[in-house]
CSV table of C-alpha atoms and ligand atoms in Angstrom, one decimal:
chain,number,residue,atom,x,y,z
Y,3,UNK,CA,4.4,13.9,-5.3
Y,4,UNK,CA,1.8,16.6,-5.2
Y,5,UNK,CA,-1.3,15.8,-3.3
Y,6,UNK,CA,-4.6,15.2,-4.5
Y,7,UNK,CA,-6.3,18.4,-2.6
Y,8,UNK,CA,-10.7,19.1,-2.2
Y,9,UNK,CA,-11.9,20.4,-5.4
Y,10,UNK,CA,-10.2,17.9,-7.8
Y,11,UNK,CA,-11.8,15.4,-9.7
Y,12,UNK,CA,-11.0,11.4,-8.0
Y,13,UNK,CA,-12.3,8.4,-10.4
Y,14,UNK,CA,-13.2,5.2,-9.5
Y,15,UNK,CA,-13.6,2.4,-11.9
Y,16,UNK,CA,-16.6,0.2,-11.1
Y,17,UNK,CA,-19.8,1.6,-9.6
Y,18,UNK,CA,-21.8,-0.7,-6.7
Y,19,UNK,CA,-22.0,0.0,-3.1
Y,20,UNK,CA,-18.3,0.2,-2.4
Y,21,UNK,CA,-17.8,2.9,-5.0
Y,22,UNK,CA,-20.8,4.9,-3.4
Y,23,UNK,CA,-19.8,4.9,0.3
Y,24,UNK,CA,-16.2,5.9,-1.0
Y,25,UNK,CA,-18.6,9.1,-3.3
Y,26,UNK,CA,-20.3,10.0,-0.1
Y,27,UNK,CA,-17.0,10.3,1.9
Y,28,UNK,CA,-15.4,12.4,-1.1
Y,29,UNK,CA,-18.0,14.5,-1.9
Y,30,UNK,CA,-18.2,15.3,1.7
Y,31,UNK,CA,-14.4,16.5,2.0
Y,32,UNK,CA,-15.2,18.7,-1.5
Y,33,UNK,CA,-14.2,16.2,-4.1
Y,34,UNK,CA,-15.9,15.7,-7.5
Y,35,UNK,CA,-16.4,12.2,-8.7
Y,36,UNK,CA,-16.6,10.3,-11.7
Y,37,UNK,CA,-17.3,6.6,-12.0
Y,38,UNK,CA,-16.7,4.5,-14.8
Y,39,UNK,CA,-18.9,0.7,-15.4
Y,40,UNK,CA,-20.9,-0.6,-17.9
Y,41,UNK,CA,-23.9,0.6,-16.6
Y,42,UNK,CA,-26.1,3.5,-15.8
Y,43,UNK,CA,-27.8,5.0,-12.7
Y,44,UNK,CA,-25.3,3.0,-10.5
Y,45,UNK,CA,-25.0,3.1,-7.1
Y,46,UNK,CA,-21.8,5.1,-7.3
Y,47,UNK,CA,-23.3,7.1,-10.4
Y,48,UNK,CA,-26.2,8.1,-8.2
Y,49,UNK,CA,-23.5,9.9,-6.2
Y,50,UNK,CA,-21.2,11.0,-8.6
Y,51,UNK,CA,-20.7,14.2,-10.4
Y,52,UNK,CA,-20.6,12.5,-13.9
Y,53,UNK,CA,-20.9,8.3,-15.0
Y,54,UNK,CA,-19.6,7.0,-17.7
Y,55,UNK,CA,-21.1,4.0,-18.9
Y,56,UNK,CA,-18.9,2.1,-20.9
Y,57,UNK,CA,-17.4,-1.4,-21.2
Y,58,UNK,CA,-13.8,-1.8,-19.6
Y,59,UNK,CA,-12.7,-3.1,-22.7
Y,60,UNK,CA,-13.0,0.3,-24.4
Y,61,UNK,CA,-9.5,1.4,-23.8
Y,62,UNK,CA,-10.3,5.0,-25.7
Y,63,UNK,CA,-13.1,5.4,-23.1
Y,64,UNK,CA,-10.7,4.2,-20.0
Y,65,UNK,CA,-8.2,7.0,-21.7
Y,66,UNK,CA,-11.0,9.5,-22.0
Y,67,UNK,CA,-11.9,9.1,-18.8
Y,68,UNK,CA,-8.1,8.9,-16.8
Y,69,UNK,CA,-7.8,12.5,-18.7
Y,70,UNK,CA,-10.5,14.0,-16.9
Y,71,UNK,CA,-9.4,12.6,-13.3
Y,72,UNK,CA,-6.6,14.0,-10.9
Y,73,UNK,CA,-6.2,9.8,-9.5
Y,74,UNK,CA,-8.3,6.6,-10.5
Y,75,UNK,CA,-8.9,4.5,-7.8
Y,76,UNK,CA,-11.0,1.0,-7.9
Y,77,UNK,CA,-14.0,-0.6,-6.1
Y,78,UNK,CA,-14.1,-3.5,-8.7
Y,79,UNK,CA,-11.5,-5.6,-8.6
Y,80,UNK,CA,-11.9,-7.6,-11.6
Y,81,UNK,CA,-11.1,-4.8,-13.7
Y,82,UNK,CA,-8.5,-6.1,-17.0
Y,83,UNK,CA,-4.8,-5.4,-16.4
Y,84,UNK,CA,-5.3,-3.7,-20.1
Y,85,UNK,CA,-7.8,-1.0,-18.9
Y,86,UNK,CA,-6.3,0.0,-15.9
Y,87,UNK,CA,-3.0,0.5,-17.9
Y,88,UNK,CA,-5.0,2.7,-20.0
Y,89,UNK,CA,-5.5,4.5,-17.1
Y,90,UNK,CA,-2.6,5.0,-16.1
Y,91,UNK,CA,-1.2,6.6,-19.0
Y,92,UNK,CA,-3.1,9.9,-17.7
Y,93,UNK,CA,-3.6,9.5,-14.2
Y,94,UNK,CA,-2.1,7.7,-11.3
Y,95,UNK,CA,-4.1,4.5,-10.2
Y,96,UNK,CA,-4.1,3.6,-6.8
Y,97,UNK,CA,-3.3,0.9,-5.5
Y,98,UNK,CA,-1.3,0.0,-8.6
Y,99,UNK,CA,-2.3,-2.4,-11.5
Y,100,UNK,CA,0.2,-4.2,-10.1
Y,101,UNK,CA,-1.5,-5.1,-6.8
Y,102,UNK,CA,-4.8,-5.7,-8.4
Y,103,UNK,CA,-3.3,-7.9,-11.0
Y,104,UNK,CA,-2.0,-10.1,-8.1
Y,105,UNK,CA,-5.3,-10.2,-6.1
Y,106,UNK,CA,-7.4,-10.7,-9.2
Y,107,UNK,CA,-6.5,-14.0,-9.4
Y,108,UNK,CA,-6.6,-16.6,-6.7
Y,109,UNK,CA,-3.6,-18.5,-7.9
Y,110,UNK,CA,-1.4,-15.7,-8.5
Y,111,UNK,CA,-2.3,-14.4,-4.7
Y,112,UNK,CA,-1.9,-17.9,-2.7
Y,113,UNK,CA,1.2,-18.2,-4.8
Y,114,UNK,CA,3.0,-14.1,-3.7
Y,115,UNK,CA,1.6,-14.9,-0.8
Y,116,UNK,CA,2.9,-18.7,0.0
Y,117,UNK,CA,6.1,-16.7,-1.6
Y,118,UNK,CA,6.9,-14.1,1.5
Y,119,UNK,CA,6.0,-16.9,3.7
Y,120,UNK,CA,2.6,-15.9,4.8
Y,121,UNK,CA,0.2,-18.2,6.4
Y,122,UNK,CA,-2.1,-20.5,4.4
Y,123,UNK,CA,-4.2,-23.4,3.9
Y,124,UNK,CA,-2.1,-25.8,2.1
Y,125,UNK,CA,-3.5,-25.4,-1.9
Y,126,UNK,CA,-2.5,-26.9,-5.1
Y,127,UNK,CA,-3.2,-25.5,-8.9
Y,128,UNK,CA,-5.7,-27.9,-10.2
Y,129,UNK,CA,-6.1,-27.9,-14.2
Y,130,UNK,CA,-7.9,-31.0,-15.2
Y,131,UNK,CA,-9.2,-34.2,-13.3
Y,132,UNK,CA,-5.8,-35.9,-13.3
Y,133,UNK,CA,-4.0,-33.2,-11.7
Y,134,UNK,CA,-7.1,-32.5,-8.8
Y,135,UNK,CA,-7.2,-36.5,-8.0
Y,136,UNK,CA,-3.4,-35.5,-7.4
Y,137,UNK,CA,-3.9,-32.5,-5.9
Y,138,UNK,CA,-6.7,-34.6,-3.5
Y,139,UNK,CA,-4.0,-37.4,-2.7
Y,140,UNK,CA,-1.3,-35.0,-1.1
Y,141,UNK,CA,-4.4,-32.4,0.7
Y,142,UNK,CA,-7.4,-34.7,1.9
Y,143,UNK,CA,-10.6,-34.8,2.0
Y,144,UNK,CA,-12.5,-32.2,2.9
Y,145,UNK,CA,-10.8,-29.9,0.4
Y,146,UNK,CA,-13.1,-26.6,-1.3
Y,147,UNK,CA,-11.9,-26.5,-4.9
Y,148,UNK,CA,-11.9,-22.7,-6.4
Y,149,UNK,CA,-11.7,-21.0,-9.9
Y,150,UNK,CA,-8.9,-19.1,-9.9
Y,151,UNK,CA,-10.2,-16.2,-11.4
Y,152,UNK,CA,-13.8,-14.0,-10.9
Y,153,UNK,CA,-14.4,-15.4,-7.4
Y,154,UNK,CA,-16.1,-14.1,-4.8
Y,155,UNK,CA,-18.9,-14.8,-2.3
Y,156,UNK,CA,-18.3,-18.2,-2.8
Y,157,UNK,CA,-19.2,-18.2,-5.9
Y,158,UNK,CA,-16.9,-20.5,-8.5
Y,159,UNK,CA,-16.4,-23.0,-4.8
Y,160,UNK,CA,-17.6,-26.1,-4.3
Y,161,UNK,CA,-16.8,-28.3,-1.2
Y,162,UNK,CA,-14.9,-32.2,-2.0
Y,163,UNK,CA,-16.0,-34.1,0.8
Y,164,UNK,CA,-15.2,-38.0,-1.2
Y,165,UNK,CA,-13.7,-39.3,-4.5
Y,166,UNK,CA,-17.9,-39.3,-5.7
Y,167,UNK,CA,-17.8,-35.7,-6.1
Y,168,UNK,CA,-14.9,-35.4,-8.8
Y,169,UNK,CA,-17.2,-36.0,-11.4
Y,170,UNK,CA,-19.6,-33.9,-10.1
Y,171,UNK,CA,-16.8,-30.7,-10.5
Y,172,UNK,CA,-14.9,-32.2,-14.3
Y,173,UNK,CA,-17.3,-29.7,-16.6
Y,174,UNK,CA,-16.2,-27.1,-14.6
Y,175,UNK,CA,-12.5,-28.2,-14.7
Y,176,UNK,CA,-12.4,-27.9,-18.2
Y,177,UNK,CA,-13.1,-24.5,-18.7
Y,178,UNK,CA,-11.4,-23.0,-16.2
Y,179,UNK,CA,-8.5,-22.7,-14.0
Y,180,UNK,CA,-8.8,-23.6,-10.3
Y,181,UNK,CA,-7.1,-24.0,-7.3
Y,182,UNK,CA,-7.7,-26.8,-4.8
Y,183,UNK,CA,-7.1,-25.7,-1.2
Y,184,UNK,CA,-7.6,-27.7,2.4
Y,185,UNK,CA,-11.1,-27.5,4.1
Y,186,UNK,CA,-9.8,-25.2,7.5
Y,187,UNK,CA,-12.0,-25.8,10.2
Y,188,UNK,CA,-12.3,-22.4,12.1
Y,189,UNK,CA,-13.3,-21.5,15.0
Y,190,UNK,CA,-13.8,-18.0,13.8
Y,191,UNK,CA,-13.7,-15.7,10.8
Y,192,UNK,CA,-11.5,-12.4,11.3
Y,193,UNK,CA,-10.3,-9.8,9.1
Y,194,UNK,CA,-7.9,-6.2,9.2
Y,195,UNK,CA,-8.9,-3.3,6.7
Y,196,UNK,CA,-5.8,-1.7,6.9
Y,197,UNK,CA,-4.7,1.4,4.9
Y,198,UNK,CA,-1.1,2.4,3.6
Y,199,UNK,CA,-0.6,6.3,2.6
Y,200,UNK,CA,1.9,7.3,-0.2
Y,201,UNK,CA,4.0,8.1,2.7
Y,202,UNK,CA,4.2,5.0,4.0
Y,203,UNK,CA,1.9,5.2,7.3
Y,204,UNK,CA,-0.3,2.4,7.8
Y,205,UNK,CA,-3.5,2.5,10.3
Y,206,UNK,CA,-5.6,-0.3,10.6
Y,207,UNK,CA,-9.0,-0.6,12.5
Y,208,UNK,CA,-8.3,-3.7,14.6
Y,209,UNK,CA,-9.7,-6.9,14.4
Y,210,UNK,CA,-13.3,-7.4,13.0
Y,211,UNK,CA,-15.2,-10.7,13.7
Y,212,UNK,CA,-16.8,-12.1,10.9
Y,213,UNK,CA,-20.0,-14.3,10.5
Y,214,UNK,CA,-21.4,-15.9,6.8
Y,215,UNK,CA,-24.6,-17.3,5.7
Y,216,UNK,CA,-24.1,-19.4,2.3
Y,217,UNK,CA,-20.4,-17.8,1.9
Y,218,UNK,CA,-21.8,-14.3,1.7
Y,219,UNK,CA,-20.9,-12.4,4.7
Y,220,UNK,CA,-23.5,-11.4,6.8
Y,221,UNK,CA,-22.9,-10.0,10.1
Y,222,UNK,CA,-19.5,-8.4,11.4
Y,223,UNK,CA,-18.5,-7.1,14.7
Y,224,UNK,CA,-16.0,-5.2,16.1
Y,225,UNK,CA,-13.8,-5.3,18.4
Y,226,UNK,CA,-13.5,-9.1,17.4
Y,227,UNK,CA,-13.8,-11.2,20.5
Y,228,UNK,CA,-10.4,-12.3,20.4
Y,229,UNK,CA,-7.5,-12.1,22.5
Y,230,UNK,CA,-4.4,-9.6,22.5
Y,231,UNK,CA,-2.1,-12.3,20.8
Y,232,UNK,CA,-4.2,-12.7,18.0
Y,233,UNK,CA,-4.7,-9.4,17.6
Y,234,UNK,CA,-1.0,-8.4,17.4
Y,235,UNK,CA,-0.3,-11.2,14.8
Y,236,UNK,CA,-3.8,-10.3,12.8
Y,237,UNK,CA,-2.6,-6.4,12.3
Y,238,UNK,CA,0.9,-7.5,11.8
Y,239,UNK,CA,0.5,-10.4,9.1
Y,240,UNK,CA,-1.9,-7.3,7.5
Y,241,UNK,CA,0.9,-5.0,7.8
Y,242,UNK,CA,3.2,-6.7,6.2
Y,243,UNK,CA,0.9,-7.9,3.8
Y,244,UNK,CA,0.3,-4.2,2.4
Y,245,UNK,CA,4.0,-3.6,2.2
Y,246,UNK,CA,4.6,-6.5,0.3
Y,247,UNK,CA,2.6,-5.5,-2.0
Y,248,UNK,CA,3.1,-1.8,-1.9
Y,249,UNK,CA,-0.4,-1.1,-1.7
Y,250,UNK,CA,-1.5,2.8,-1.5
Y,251,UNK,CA,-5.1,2.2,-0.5
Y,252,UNK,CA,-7.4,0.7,1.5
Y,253,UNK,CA,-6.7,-3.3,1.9
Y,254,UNK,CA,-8.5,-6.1,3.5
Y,255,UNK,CA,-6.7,-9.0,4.8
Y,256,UNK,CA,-9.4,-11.9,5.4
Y,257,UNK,CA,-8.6,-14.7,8.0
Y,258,UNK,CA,-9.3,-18.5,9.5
Y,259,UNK,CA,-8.7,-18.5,13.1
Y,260,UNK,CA,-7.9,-22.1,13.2
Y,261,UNK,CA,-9.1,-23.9,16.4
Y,262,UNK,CA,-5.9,-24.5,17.5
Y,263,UNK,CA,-5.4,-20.6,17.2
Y,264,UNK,CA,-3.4,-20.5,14.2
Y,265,UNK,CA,-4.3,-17.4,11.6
Y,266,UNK,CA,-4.5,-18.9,8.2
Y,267,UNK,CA,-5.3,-15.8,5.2
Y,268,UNK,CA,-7.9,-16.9,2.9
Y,269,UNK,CA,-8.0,-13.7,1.0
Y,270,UNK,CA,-7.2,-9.9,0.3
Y,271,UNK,CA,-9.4,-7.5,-1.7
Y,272,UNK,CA,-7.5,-4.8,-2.4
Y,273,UNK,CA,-10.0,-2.1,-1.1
Y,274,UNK,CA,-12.6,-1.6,1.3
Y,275,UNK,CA,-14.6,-4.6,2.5
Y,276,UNK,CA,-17.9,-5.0,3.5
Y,277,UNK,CA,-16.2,-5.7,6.8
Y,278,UNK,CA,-15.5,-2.9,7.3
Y,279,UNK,CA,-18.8,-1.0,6.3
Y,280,UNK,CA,-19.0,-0.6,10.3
Y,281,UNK,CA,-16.4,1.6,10.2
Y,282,UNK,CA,-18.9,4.8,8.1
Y,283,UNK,CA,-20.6,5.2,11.6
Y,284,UNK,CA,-18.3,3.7,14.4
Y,285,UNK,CA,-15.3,4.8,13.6
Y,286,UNK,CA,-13.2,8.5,13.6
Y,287,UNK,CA,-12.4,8.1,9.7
Y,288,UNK,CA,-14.4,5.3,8.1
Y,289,UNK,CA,-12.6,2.8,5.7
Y,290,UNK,CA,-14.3,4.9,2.2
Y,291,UNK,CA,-12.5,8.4,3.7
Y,292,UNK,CA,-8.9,6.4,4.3
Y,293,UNK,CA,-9.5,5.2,0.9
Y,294,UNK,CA,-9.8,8.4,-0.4
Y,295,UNK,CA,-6.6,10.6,2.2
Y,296,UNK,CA,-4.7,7.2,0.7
Y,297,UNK,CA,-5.2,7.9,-2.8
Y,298,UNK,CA,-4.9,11.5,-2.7
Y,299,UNK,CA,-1.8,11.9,-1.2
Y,300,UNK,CA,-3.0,13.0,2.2
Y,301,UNK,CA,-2.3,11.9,5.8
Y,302,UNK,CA,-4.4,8.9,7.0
Y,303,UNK,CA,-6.9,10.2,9.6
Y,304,UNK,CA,-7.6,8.7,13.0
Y,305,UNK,CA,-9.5,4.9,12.9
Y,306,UNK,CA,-10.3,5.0,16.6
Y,307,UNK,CA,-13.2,2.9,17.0
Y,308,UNK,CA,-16.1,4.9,18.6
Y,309,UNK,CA,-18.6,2.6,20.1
Y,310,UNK,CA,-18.4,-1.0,19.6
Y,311,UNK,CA,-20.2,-2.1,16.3
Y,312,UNK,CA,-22.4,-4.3,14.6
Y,313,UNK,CA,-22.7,-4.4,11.0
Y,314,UNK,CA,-25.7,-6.5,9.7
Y,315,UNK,CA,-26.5,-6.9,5.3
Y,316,UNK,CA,-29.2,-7.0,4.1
Y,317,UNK,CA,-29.9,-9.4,1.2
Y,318,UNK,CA,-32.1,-9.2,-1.9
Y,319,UNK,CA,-34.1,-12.3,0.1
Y,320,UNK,CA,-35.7,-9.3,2.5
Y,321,UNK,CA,-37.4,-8.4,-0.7
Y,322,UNK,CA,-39.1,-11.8,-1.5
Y,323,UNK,CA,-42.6,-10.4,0.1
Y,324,UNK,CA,-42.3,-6.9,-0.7
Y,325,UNK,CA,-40.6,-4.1,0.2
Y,326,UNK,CA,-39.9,-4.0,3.5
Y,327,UNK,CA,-41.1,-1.2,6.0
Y,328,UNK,CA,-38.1,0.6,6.9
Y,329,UNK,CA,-39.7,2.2,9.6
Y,330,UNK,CA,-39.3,-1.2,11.6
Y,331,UNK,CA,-35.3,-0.7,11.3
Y,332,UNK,CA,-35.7,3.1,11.8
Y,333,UNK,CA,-37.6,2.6,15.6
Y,334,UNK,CA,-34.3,1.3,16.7
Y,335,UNK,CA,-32.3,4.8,17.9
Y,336,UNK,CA,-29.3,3.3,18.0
Y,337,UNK,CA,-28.8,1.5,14.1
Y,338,UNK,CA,-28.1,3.2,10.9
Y,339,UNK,CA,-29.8,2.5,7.6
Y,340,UNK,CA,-27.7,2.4,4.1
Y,341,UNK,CA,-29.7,1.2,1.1
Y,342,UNK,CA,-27.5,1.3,-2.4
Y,343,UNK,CA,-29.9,2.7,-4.4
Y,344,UNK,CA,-30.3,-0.7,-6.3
Y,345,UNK,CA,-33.6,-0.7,-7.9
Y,346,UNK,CA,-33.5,-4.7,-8.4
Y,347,UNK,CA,-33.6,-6.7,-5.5
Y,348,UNK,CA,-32.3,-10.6,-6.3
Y,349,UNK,CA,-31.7,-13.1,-4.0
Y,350,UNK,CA,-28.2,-12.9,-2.3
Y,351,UNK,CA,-27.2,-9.9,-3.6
Y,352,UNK,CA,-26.6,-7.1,-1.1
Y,353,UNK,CA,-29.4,-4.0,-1.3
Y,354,UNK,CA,-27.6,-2.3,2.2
Y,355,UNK,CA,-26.8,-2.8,5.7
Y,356,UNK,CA,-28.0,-1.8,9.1
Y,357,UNK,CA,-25.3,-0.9,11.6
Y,358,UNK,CA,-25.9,-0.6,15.4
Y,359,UNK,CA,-23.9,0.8,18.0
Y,360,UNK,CA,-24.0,0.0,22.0
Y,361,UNK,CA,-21.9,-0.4,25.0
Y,362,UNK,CA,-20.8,-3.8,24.3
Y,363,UNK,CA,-20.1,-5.8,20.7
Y,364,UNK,CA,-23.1,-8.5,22.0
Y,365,UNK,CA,-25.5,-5.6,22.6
Y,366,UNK,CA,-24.8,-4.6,18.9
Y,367,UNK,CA,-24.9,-7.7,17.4
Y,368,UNK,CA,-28.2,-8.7,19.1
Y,369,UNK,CA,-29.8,-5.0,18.1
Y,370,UNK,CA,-28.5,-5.1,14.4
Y,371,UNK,CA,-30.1,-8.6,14.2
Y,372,UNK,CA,-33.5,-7.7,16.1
Y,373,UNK,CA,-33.5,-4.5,13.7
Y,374,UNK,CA,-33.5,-6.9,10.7
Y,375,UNK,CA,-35.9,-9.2,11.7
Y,376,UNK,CA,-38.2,-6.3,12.3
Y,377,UNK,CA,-38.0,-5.2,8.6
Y,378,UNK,CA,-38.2,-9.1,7.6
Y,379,UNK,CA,-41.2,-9.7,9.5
Y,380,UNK,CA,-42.5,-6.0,8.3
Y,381,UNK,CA,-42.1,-7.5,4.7
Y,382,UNK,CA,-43.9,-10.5,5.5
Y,383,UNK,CA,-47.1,-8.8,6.9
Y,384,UNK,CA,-47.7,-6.9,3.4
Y,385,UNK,CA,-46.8,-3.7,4.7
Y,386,UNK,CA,-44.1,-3.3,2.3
Y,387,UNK,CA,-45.2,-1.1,-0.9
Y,388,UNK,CA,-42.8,-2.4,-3.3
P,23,AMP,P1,-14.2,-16.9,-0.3
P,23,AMP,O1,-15.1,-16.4,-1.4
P,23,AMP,O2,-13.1,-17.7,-0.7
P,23,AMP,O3,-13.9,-15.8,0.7
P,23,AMP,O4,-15.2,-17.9,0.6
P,23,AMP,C1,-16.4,-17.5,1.1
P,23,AMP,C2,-16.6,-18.2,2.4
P,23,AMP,O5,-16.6,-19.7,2.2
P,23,AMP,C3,-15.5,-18.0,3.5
P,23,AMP,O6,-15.7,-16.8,4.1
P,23,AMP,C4,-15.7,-19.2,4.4
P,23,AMP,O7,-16.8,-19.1,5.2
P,23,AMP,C5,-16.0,-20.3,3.3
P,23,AMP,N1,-14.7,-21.0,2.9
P,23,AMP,C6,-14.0,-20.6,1.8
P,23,AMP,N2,-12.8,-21.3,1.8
P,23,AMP,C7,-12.9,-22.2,2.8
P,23,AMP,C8,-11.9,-23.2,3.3
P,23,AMP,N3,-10.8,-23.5,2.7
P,23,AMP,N4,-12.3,-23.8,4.5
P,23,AMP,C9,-13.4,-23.5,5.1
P,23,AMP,N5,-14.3,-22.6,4.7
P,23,AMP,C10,-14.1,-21.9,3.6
């Protein structure tokens, strides 16, 4: 298959921060870019060459716009299986339909997954109130019960701690599919971006540690502080999780480390990760540039980790007092500022990131978090001009 080369035209459908830092990385090996969402002045569409703003449903549009692309590529992965067919009548999508229809849905993931004998939590499809008090008798209590679809940053979870909170959850089983799966009790949070090429390379970037405030991730580090064995079965399980699946793309494989040191996959998106946003300045070739060599056709480029790596977000919440001075991040030499061009800021929902780098992963964890309280505190003192 002929390669993608600079010069051609990639598309990505959806438009938010994920779809920008993969626009930056293109446009800065000579791509063009077109993004496709229902929305205008995106943050991908801020980068791109042209935006089309139209609903996913509009099939004609979806066509209209695969015509005009060499590949269609994803940063949204709730996309319907219907548009991205569309799209695939004129271009290639990558990673397929295929693989996003499996991770689109939680169900349909535990259940390839559980399928090829990859580790999990135990889980059990839960439809209505019968079928989750049986789905509670065989798993326990604590279990977190999950829609199955349209999930993410725990939202659509809620925790089952006692028989008093199945009431609580029946509206919700009504409407909607879920899946009931075992409360794990980690020690830590891990996951591998990984990348497979058309060719059938694979390069990973190690193992990231992962921390979460109210199930939204919120601080990640790498190298993970995690020993050699772990490591070896963390990029192997992601390894063969990507060939399983035949991904050609970027793919993150998220994990529980269990306390008795047991990896237990909780899930996969099947593109980059805010996980690996650390990668844009630590690494050789950052997750949004293996994304696009994957998609294209092209070799996958070198994910040596540079410096060890903090990545911190930064939430809406900074915004609750005002703007916040980003000088106060800036005076730190060592950490990197990316704002997504989001003109609304809303609790919980991720404006940007800070990443610092330093000799050791502590060092850059405690300079990535010092760097954010500076702009919080900046907010707070009415500095901010917002
Ligand atoms: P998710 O949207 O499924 O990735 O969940 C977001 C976060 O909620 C995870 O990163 C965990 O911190 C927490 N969480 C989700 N599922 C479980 C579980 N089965 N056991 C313990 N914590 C969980």
């Amino acid at each position: 298959m002929n390669p993608v080369l600079p010069g051609a035209i990639v598309g990505v459908l959806g438009s938010g921060q994920l779809g920008r830092m993969f626009a930056i990385a293109a446009r800065r090996c000579g791509y063009r870019v077109h993004t496709f969402s229902p929305y205008a002045g995106t943050p991908a569409g801020q980068i791109s060459d042209k935006e089309f703003e139209r609903d996913y449903e509009d099939l004609d549009a979806v066509r209209e716009f695969a015509r005009g692309v060499s590949v269609v590529t994803f940063e949204f992965e709730n996309v319907p299986a219907a548009s991205v067919e569309a799209a695939a009548e004129h271009a290639p999508v990558r990673p397929s339909g295929a693989v996003l229809h499996t991770t689109q849905n939680r169900l349909r993931e535990k259940n390839f997954l559980a399928r090829w004998g990859f580790p999990l939590a135990r889980f059990r499809h839960v439809t209505s109130v019968e079928t989750l008090r049986d789905a509670l008798a065989e798993i326990g209590y604590p279990a977190v019960l999950k829609t199955a679809g349209f999930g993410y940053d725990g939202k659509g979870q809620t925790r089952i701690d006692s028989d008093a909170d199945i009431e609580r959850v029946a509206p919700a089983l009504a409407e909607r599919e879920c899946v009931l799966e075992a409360f794990v009790d980690f020690e830590l949070e891990v996951s591998v971006v990984g990348a497979r090429s058309l060719a059938n390379e694979f390069e990973h970037y190690g193992v990231i540690e992962n921390a979460h405030r109210r199930h939204i991730l919120d601080l990640s580090i790498a190298p993970a502080r995690v020993g050699e064995r772990v490591v070896r079965e963390a990029v192997e399980i992601a390894r063969a999780v990507l060939e399983a699946l035949d991904v050609v793309g970027v793919m993150c494989v998220e994990f529980f480390l269990t306390r008795e040191g047991r990896l237990v996959i909780n899930e996969l998106a099947p593109r980059p990760h805010n996980s690996g946003h650390l990668t844009f300045d630590a690494c050789a070739t950052s997750q949004f540039e293996q994304q696009l060599r994957a998609v294209c056709g092209l070799p996958l480029g070198s994910t040596e980790l540079l410096r060890p790596a903090a990545m911190a977000n930064l939430l809406g919440d900074l915004w609750a007092e005002g703007e916040p001075d980003w000088r106060a991040a800036l005076s730190f030499p060592n950490v990197k500022l990316h704002l997504y061009g989001k003109t609304q800021a809303r609790e919980g929902r991720k404006m940007g990131h800070l990443t610092a780098l330093a000799p050791t992963v502590e060092e850059a964890a405690r300079t990535a978090l010092a760097a954010r309280d500076a702009l919080a505190r900046s907010a707070v003192s009415g500095r901010g001009n917002f």
